[in-house]
Coordinates of C-alpha atoms (C1' of nucleotides) in Angstrom, one line a residue:
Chain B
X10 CA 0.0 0.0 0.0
X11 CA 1.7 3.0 -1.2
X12 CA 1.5 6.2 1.3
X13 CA 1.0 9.8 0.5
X14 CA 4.4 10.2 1.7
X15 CA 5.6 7.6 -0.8
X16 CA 3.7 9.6 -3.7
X17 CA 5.0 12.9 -3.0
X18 CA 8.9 11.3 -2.6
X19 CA 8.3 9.4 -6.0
X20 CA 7.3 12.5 -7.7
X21 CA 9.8 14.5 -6.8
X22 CA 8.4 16.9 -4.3
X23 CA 10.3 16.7 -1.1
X24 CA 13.7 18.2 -0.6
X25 CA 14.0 17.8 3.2
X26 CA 12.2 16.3 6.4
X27 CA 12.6 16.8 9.7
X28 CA 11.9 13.4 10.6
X29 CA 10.8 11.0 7.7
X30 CA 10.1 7.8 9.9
X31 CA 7.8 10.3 12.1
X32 CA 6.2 11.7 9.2
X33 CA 5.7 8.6 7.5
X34 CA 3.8 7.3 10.7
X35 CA 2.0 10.6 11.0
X36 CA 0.8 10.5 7.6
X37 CA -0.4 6.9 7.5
X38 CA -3.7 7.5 9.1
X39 CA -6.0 10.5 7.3
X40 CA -7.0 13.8 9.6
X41 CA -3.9 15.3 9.9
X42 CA -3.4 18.8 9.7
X43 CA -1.3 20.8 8.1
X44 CA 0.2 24.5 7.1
X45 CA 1.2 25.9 4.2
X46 CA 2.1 30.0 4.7
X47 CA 1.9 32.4 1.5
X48 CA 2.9 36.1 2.2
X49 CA 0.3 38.1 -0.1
X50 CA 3.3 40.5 -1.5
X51 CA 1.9 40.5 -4.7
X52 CA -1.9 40.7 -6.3
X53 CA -1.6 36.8 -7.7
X54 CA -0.4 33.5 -6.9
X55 CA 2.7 32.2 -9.2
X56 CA 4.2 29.4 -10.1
X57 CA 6.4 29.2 -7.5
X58 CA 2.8 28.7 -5.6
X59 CA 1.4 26.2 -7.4
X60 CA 3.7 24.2 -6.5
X61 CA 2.5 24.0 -3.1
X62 CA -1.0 24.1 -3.9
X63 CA -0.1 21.0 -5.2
X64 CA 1.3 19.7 -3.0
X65 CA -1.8 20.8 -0.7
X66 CA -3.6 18.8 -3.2
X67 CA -2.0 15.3 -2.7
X68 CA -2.6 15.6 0.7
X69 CA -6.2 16.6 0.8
X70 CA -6.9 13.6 -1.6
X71 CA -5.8 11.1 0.9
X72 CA -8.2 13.1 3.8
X73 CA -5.9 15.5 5.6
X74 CA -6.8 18.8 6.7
X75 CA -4.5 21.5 4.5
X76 CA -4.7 25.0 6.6
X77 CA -3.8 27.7 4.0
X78 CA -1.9 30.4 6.0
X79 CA -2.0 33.8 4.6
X80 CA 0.4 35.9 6.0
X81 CA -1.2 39.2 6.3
X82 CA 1.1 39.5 9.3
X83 CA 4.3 38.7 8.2
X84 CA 3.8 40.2 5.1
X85 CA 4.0 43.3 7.1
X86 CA 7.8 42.6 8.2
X87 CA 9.1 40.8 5.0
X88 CA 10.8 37.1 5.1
X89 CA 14.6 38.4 4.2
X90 CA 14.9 34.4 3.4
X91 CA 17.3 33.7 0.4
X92 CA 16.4 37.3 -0.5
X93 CA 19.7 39.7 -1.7
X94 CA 17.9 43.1 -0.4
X95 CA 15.1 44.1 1.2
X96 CA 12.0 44.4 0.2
X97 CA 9.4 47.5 -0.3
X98 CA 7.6 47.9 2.9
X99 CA 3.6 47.4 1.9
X100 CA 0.6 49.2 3.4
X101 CA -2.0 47.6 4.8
X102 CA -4.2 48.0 2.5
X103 CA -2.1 46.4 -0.1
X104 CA -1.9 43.3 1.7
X105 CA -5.3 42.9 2.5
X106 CA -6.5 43.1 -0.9
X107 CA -3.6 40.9 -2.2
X108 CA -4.9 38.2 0.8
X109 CA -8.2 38.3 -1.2
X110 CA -7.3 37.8 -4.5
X111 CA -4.9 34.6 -3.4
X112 CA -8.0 33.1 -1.6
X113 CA -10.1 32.8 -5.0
X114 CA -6.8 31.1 -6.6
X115 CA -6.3 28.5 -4.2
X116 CA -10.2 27.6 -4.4
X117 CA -9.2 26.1 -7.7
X118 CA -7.0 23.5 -6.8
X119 CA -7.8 23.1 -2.6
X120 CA -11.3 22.1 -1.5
X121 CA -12.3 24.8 1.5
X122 CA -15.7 23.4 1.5
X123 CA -17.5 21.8 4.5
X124 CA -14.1 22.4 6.6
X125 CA -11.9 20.3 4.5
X126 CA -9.8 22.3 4.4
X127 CA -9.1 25.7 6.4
X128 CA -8.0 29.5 5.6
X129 CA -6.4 31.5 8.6
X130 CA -5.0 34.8 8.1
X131 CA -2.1 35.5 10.8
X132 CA -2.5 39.3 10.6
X133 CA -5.4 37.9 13.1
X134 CA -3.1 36.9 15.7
X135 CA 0.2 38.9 14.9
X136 CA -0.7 42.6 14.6
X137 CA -2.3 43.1 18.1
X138 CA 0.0 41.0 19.5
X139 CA 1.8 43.5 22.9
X140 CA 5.5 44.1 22.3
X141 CA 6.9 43.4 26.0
X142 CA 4.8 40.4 26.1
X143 CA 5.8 38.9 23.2
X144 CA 9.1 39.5 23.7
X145 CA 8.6 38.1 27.5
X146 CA 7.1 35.0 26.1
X147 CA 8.4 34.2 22.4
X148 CA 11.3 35.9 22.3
X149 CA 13.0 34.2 25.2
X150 CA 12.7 31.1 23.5
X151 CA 15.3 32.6 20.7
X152 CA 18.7 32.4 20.3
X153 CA 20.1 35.3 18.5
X154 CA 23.6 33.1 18.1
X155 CA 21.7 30.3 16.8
X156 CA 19.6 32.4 14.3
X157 CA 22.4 34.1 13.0
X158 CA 23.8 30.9 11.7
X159 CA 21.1 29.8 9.8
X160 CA 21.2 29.5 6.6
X161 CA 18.5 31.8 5.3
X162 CA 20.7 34.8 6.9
X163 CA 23.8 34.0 5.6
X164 CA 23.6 36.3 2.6
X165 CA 22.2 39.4 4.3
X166 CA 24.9 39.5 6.8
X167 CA 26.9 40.2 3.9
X168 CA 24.3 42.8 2.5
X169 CA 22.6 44.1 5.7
X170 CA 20.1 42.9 7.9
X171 CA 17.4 44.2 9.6
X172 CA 15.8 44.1 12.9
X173 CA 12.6 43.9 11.6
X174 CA 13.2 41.6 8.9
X175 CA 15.1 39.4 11.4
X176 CA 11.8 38.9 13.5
X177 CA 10.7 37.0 10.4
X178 CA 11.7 33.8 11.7
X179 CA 10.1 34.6 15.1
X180 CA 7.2 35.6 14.0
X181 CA 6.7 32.3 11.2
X182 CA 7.5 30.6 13.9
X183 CA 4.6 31.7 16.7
X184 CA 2.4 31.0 13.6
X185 CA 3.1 27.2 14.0
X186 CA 2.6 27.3 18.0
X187 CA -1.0 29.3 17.7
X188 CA -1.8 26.9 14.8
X189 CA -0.7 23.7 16.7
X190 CA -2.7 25.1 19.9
X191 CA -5.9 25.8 18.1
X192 CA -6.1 23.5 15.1
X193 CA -3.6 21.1 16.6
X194 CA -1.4 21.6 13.7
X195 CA 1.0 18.7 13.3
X196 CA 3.5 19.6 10.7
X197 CA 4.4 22.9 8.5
X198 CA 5.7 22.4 4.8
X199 CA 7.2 25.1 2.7
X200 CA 9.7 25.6 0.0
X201 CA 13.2 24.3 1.2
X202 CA 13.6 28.5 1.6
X203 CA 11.5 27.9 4.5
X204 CA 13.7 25.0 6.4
X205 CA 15.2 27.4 8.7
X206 CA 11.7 29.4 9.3
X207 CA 10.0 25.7 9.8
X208 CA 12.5 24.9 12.6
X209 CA 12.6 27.8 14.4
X210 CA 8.5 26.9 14.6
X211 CA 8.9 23.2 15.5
X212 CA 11.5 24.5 18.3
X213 CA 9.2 26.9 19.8
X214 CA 6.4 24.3 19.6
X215 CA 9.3 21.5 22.1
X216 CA 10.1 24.5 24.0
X217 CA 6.6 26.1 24.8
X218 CA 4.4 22.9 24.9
X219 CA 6.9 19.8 24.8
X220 CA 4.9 18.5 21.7
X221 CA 6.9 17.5 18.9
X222 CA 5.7 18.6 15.5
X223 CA 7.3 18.2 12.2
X224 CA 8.6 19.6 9.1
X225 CA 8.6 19.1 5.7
X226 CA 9.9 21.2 2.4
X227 CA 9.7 20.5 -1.1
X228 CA 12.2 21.0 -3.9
X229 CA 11.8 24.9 -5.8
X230 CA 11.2 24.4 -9.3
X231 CA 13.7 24.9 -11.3
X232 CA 15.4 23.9 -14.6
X233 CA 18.0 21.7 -15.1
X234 CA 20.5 24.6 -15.0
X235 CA 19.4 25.4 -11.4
X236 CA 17.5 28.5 -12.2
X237 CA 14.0 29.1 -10.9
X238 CA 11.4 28.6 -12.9
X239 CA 8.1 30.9 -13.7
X240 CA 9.9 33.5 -14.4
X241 CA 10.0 35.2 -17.8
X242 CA 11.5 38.4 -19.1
X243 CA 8.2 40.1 -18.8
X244 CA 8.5 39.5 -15.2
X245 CA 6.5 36.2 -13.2
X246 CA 4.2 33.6 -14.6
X247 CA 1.3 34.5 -13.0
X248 CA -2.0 32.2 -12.5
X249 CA -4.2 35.3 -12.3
X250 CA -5.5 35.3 -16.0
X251 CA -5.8 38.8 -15.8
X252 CA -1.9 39.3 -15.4
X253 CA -1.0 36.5 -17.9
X254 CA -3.0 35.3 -20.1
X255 CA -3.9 32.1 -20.4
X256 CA -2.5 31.2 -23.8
X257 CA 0.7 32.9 -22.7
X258 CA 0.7 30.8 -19.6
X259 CA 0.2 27.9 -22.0
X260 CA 2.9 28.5 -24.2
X261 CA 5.1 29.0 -21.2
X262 CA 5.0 25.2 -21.1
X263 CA 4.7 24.4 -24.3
X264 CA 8.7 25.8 -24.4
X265 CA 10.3 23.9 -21.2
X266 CA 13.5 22.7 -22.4
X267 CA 13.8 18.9 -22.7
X268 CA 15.3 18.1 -19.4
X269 CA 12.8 20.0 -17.6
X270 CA 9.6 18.1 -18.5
X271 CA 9.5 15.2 -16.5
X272 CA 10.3 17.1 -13.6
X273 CA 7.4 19.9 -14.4
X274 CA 5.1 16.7 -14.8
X275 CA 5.4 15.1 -11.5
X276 CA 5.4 18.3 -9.9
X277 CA 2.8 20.4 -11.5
X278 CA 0.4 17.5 -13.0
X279 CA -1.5 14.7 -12.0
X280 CA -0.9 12.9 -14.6
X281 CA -0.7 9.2 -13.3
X282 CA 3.8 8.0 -12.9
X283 CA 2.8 5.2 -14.8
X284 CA 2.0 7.8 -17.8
X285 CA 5.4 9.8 -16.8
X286 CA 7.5 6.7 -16.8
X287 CA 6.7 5.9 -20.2
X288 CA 7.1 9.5 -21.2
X289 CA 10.8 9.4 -20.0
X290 CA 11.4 7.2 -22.3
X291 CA 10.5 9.6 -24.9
X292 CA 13.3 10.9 -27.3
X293 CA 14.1 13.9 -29.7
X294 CA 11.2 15.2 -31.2
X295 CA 8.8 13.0 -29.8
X296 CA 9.3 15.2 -26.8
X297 CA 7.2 18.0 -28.3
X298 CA 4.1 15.7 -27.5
X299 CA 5.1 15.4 -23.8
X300 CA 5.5 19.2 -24.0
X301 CA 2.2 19.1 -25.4
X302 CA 0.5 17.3 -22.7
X303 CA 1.9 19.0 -20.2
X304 CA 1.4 22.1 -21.4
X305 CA -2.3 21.6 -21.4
X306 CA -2.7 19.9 -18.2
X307 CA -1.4 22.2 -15.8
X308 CA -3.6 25.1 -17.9
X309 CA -6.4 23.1 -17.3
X310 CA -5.7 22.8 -13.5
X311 CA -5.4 26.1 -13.3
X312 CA -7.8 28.0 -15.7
X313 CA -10.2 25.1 -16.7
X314 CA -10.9 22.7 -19.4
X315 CA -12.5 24.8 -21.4
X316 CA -9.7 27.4 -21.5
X317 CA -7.0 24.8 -21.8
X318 CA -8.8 23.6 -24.5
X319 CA -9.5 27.1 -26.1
X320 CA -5.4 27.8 -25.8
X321 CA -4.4 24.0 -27.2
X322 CA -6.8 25.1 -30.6
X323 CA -5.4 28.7 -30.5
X324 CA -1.7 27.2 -30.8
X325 CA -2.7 24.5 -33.2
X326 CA -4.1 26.6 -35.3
X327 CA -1.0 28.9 -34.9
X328 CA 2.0 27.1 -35.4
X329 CA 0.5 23.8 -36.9
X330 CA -1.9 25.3 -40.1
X331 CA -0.2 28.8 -40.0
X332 CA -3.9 29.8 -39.8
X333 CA -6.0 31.8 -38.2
X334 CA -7.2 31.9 -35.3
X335 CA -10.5 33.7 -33.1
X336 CA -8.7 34.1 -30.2
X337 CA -5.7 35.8 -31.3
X338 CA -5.3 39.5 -29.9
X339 CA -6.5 41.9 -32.1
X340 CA -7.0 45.7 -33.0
X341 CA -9.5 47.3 -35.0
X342 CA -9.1 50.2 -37.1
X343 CA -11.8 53.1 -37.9
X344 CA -13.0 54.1 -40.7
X345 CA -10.8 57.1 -41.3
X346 CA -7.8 54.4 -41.2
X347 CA -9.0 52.0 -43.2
X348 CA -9.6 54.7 -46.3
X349 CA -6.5 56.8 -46.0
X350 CA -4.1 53.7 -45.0
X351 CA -1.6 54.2 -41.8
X352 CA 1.8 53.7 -41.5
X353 CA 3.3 50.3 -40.8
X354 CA 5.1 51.2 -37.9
X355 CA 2.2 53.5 -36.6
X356 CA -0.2 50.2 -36.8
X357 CA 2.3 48.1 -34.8
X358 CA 2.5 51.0 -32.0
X359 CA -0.9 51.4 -31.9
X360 CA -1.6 47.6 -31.9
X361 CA 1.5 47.0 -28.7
X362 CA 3.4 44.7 -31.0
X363 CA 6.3 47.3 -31.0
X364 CA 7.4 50.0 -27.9
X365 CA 8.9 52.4 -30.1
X366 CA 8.7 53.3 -33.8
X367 CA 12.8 53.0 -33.9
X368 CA 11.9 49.4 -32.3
X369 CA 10.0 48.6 -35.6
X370 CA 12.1 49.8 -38.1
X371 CA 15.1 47.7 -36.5
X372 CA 12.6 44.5 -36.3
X373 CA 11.2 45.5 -40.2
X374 CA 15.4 46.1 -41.7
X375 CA 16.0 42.3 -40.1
X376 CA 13.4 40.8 -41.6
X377 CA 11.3 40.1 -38.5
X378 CA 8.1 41.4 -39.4
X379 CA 5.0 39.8 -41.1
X380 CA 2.0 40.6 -43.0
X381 CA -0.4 38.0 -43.8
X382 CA 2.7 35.9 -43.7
X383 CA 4.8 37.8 -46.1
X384 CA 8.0 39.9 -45.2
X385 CA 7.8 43.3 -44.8
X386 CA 11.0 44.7 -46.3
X387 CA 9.9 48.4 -46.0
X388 CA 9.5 50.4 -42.6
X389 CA 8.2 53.2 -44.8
X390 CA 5.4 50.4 -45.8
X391 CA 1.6 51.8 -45.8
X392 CA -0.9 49.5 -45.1
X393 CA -3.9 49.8 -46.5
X394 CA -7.3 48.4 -47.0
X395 CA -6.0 46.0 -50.2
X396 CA -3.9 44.3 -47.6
X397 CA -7.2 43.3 -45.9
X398 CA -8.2 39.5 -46.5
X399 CA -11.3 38.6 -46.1
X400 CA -12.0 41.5 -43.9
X401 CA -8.7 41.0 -41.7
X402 CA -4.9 40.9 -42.0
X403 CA -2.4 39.0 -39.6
X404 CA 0.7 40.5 -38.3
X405 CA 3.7 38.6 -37.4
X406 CA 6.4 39.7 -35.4
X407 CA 8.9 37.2 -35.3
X408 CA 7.8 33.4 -35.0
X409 CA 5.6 33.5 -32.3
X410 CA 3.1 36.6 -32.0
X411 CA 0.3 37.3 -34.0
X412 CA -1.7 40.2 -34.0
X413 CA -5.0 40.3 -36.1
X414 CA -6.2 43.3 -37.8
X415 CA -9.6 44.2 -38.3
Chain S
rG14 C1' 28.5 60.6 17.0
rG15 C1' 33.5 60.4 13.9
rG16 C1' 35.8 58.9 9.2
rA17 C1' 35.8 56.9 4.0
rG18 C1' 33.4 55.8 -0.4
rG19 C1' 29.4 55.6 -3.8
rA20 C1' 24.6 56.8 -6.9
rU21 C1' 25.8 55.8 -14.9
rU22 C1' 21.3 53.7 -20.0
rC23 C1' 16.5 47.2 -18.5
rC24 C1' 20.5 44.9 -14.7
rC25 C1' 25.8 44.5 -13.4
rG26 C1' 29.6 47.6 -14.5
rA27 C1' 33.6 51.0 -17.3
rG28 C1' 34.1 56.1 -18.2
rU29 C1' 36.8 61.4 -14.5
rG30 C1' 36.2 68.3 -19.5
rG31 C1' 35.2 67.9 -26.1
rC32 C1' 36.7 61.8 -30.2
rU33 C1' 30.4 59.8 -25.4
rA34 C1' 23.8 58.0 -26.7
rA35 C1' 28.3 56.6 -23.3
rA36 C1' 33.3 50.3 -23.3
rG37 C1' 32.4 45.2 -21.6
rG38 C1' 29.1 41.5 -19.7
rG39 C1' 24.1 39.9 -18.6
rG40 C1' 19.3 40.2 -20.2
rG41 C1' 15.8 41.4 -24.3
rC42 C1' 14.5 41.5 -29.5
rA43 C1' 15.3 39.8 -34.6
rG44 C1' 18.0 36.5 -38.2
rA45 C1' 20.5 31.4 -39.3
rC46 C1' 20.2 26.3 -37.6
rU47 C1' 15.8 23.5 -35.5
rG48 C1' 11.3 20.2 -32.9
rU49 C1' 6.9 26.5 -31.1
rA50 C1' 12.9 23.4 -27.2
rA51 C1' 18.1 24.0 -25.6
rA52 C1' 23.0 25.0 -27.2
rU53 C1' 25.6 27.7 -30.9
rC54 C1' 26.5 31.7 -34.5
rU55 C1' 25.1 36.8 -36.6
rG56 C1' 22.9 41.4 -36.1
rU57 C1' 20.6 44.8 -32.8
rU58 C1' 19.4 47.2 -28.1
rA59 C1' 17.3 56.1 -25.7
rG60 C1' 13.5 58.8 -28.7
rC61 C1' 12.0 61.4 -33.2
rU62 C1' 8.7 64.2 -38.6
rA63 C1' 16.2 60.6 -38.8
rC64 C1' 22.8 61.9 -43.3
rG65 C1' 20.0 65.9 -38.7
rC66 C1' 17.5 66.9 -34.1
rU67 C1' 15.8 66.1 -28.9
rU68 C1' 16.2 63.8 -24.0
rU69 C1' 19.6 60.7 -20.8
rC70 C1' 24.6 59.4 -16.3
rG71 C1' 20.6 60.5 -8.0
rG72 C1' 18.3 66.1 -7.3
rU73 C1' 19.0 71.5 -7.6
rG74 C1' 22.0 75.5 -8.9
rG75 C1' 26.9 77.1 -10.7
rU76 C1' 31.9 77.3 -13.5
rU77 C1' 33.0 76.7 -18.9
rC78 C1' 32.7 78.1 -25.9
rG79 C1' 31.6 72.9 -24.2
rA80 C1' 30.1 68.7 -18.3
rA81 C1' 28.3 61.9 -16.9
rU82 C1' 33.1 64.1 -16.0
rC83 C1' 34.9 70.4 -12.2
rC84 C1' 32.4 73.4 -7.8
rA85 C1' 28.3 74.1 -4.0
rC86 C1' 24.2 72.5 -1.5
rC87 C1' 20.5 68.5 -1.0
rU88 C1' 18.6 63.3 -1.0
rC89 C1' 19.6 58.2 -0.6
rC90 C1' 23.0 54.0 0.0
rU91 C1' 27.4 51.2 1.6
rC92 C1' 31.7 50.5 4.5
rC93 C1' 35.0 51.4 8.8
rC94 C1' 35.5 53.3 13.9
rA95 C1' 32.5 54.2 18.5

RNA sequence: GGGAGGAUUCCCGAGUGGCUAAAGGGGGCAGACUGUAAAUCUGUUAGCUACGCUUUCGGUGGUUCGAAUCCACCUCCUCCCA
């Protein structure tokens, strides 16, 4: 009989434990419950999240009890974790409505129905907390020698430190002890960023109640090459489809290098291993269909079937018939254009594909641009309504973004 | 509190009076090769009504025919000593 534990080691997930015969035990029988923390620093969940939403997932299948942590608390101080500098203090208000927007995105993949699942928010228990009293009763627990050696400092000592970032740890940690008092928490997981945060908590939790409690992390995704993943150059990958669309976060996969496919199947799928194991045996080109697959299962976790199936015609239709295609992005043109013709370069402004008119003449003199899949060799080109095929023309810049004009 | 250094184009980082829209690297974009991949190679990377013009080197003011470069003040950052 395999265990969840077994599942999540054979896909790939965990990176450290703090205890895997304990955890193993733990995890055998169903109702345990658990914490996951996300600081709401930005508007939308990532990739970097999904992961644990995942992960979340797995567990919940197999009947225990994921508590979703939002840290409108902690947010406030800023985890300096693995971080090079420090980040932009946010207003409240910020982090509240970032908490709310993170709450519909984990619906997707966690059921919070019927208590099966819970969503605390530690700005509840952190941000009346008294400061003498705290420090009286937490604090004591501490050892500033001890925290200074741990790993997730070690780079800011070089860069600078400071005291309120350094409260981080304390404060992750008095989040496990008030979730372990009232839910009975038994065990925290995180990204291995988090081991150091995670044992501070466990610690406090031997020190304060002489309970132990354990910790798990899972692996960061990233490529082959080490670096993290869900990150592009027009900044995160996010699952909001408001901040990247949905093709786009479709094609994201569709491009994962070779190496990296397997890896992004156990970890952000549920495709069954027996599936995966036949795929690693996949070579060459016949990659490209694993890519395929992937690619449109985790869009379907995230934005639905329908959308996953939407974006999977919209790329078909793309780079497989060279066609057209109803979803593409598009910009009309009035009236006044369409009879007096505009500029080649002024279109592309106007229709985003370019930031600058210097921009497009550089991309149109290296043969980069496309219209209705012929080169455009001119930047001085007009285009005007004879261009128009059957009441729309397709621009191409480079291989991979069309822009329909109607 | 005392002392030293720094802030340069998307990022890192040269430049210390005209030759500087500013080296080099990273990243981005495009081209070649491909499998909508990676790696590699080539070109390109402030804006414009473009053989010219405008804006840019933390901010403000000044010196000069001419300033990213010199001076003054301001803001922010780092380091060392206490």
């Amino acid at each position: 009989m395999q265990t969840i534990f077994d599942t999540l080691k054979e896909r790939g997930y965990i990176a450290q434990t703090t205890d895997e015969e304990a955890i193993k035990k733990l995890l055998s029988k169903p109702g345990v419950a658990f914490y996951i923390g996300f600081d709401p620093t930005a508007d939308s969940l990532h990739v970097g999240h999904f992961v644990a939403l995942m992960v979340m997932s797995h567990m919940q299948k197999v009947g225990h009890m994921p508590i979703a942590l939002l840290g409108g608390g902690t947010a406030m101080v800023g985890d300096p974790s693995g971080k090079t500098d420090m980040r932009k203090m946010m207003t409240k208000e910020i982090i509240n409505y970032n908490a709310n927007c993170f709450k519909s995105q984990m619906s997707t993949l966690v059921d919070f129905s019927q208590g099966k699942a819970l969503m605390v928010n530690n700005g509840d228990w952190l941000l009346n907390l008294n400061y003498v009293d705290f420090l009286r009763d937490i604090g004591a627990h501490f050892s500033v020698n001890r925290m200074l050696s741990a790993e997730c400092f070690k780079q800011r000592l070089e860069k600078g430190l400071s005291f309120l970032e350094f409260n981080y740890m304390i404060m992750q940690g008095y989040d496990f002890l008030h979730l372990f008092k009232k839910y009975n928490c038994m065990m925290q997981l995180g990204g291995d960023d988090q081991w150091s945060n995670i044992l501070g908590g466990i610690d406090l939790v031997r020190k304060k109640e002489a309970k132990e409690v354990y910790g798990l992390t899972f692996k960061l995704l990233t490529t082959s090459e080490g670096k993290k993943m869900g990150k592009t150059e027009k900044g995160a990958v996010w699952l909001d489809p408001a901040k990247t669309s949905p093709f786009d976060f479709y094609q994201y996969w569709r491009n994962t290098n070779d190496p990296d496919v397997i890896n992004c199947m156990k970890l952000l799928t549920f495709v069954s291993m027996d599936e995966i194991r036949e795929f690693e045996t996949y070579k060459d080109e016949k990659i490209n269909e694993v890519k395929k697959r992937l690619a449109y299962e985790v869009t379907q976790i995230v934005h639905g079937q329908e959308e996953a199936n939407r974006c999977l015609a919209q790329a078909q239709a793309l780079f497989e018939q060279g066609g057209k295609s109803d979803t593409m992005s598009f910009t009309s043109l009035s009236d006044e254009e369409k009879e007096n013709g505009i500029g080649m370069l002024d279109l592309m402004l106007k229709a985003g594909l370019i930031p600058s008119k210097g921009e497009g003449r550089r991309l149109i003199l290296q043969g980069g641009v496309y219209l209705n899949d012929v080169v455009v060799a001119d930047p001085a080109r007009q285009f005007t309504k004879a261009d128009f095929i059957e009441s729309e023309a397709i621009i191409r810049k480079g291989k991979k973004v069309y822009h329909k004009i109607i």
